[in-house]
Amino acid sequence: MTVKIRIKVLRAIKEITQAELSEKTGINQSAISEIESGKRSASIKMLERIAKGLDCKISDLIEE
């Protein structure tokens, strides 16, 4: 499973919209959408913020 799918799945499990994740992380909603669609790669800093917003470890997003 790729990072983009893990983010999307975790967000769905936690019932968080892209807009809500954007508010929690301070990352623009369009950037989150682009990451989830694979149009943009997330930096380590962004992954840290996304992990915090999803209440998970960064390793949950990047490891198999």
PDB file of C-alpha atoms in Angstrom:
ATOM      1  CA  MET A   1       0.000   0.000   0.000  1.00  0.00           C
ATOM      2  CA  THR A   2       1.370   3.427  -0.927  1.00  0.00           C
ATOM      3  CA  VAL A   3       1.599   6.495   1.282  1.00  0.00           C
ATOM      4  CA  LYS A   4      -1.238   8.194  -0.570  1.00  0.00           C
ATOM      5  CA  ILE A   5      -3.548   5.230   0.002  1.00  0.00           C
ATOM      6  CA  ARG A   6      -2.550   4.906   3.664  1.00  0.00           C
ATOM      7  CA  ILE A   7      -3.401   8.570   4.262  1.00  0.00           C
ATOM      8  CA  LYS A   8      -6.744   8.196   2.508  1.00  0.00           C
ATOM      9  CA  VAL A   9      -7.600   4.967   4.382  1.00  0.00           C
ATOM     10  CA  LEU A  10      -6.619   6.317   7.802  1.00  0.00           C
ATOM     11  CA  ARG A  11      -8.576   9.485   7.139  1.00  0.00           C
ATOM     12  CA  ALA A  12     -11.634   7.417   6.198  1.00  0.00           C
ATOM     13  CA  ILE A  13     -11.293   5.154   9.246  1.00  0.00           C
ATOM     14  CA  LYS A  14     -11.126   8.189  11.520  1.00  0.00           C
ATOM     15  CA  GLU A  15     -13.957   9.836   9.563  1.00  0.00           C
ATOM     16  CA  ILE A  16     -11.940  12.990   8.897  1.00  0.00           C
ATOM     17  CA  THR A  17     -12.517  15.003   5.726  1.00  0.00           C
ATOM     18  CA  GLN A  18      -9.675  16.564   3.783  1.00  0.00           C
ATOM     19  CA  ALA A  19     -10.870  19.943   5.068  1.00  0.00           C
ATOM     20  CA  GLU A  20     -10.699  18.750   8.677  1.00  0.00           C
ATOM     21  CA  LEU A  21      -7.253  17.270   8.154  1.00  0.00           C
ATOM     22  CA  SER A  22      -6.203  20.550   6.585  1.00  0.00           C
ATOM     23  CA  GLU A  23      -7.346  22.434   9.693  1.00  0.00           C
ATOM     24  CA  LYS A  24      -5.560  20.011  12.021  1.00  0.00           C
ATOM     25  CA  THR A  25      -2.290  20.091  10.091  1.00  0.00           C
ATOM     26  CA  GLY A  26      -2.131  23.586   8.644  1.00  0.00           C
ATOM     27  CA  ILE A  27      -1.582  22.013   5.223  1.00  0.00           C
ATOM     28  CA  ASN A  28      -3.666  23.447   2.405  1.00  0.00           C
ATOM     29  CA  GLN A  29      -6.619  21.194   1.497  1.00  0.00           C
ATOM     30  CA  SER A  30      -5.613  21.190  -2.157  1.00  0.00           C
ATOM     31  CA  ALA A  31      -2.135  19.936  -1.172  1.00  0.00           C
ATOM     32  CA  ILE A  32      -3.709  17.076   0.795  1.00  0.00           C
ATOM     33  CA  SER A  33      -5.881  16.249  -2.201  1.00  0.00           C
ATOM     34  CA  GLU A  34      -2.835  16.271  -4.494  1.00  0.00           C
ATOM     35  CA  ILE A  35      -0.912  13.991  -2.119  1.00  0.00           C
ATOM     36  CA  GLU A  36      -3.815  11.538  -1.933  1.00  0.00           C
ATOM     37  CA  SER A  37      -4.214  11.519  -5.710  1.00  0.00           C
ATOM     38  CA  GLY A  38      -0.487  11.058  -6.304  1.00  0.00           C
ATOM     39  CA  LYS A  39      -0.033  14.373  -8.094  1.00  0.00           C
ATOM     40  CA  ARG A  40       2.280  15.599  -5.347  1.00  0.00           C
ATOM     41  CA  SER A  41       4.780  13.976  -3.017  1.00  0.00           C
ATOM     42  CA  ALA A  42       4.689  14.810   0.664  1.00  0.00           C
ATOM     43  CA  SER A  43       7.852  15.988   2.364  1.00  0.00           C
ATOM     44  CA  ILE A  44       8.905  14.417   5.649  1.00  0.00           C
ATOM     45  CA  LYS A  45       7.721  17.569   7.412  1.00  0.00           C
ATOM     46  CA  MET A  46       4.288  17.253   5.787  1.00  0.00           C
ATOM     47  CA  LEU A  47       4.112  13.556   6.681  1.00  0.00           C
ATOM     48  CA  GLU A  48       4.900  14.429  10.300  1.00  0.00           C
ATOM     49  CA  ARG A  49       2.062  16.947  10.364  1.00  0.00           C
ATOM     50  CA  ILE A  50      -0.343  14.542   8.639  1.00  0.00           C
ATOM     51  CA  ALA A  51       0.549  11.752  11.081  1.00  0.00           C
ATOM     52  CA  LYS A  52      -0.097  14.091  14.004  1.00  0.00           C
ATOM     53  CA  GLY A  53      -3.403  15.178  12.444  1.00  0.00           C
ATOM     54  CA  LEU A  54      -4.436  11.546  12.014  1.00  0.00           C
ATOM     55  CA  ASP A  55      -3.203  10.661  15.514  1.00  0.00           C
ATOM     56  CA  CYS A  56      -0.793   8.024  14.247  1.00  0.00           C
ATOM     57  CA  LYS A  57       2.935   7.480  13.858  1.00  0.00           C
ATOM     58  CA  ILE A  58       4.748   8.606  10.741  1.00  0.00           C
ATOM     59  CA  SER A  59       5.816   4.969  10.326  1.00  0.00           C
ATOM     60  CA  ASP A  60       2.121   4.060   9.948  1.00  0.00           C
ATOM     61  CA  LEU A  61       2.122   6.171   6.785  1.00  0.00           C
ATOM     62  CA  ILE A  62       5.366   5.016   5.201  1.00  0.00           C
ATOM     63  CA  GLU A  63       6.003   1.399   6.229  1.00  0.00           C
ATOM     64  CA  GLU A  64       4.386  -1.711   4.763  1.00  0.00           C
TER      65      GLU A  64
END
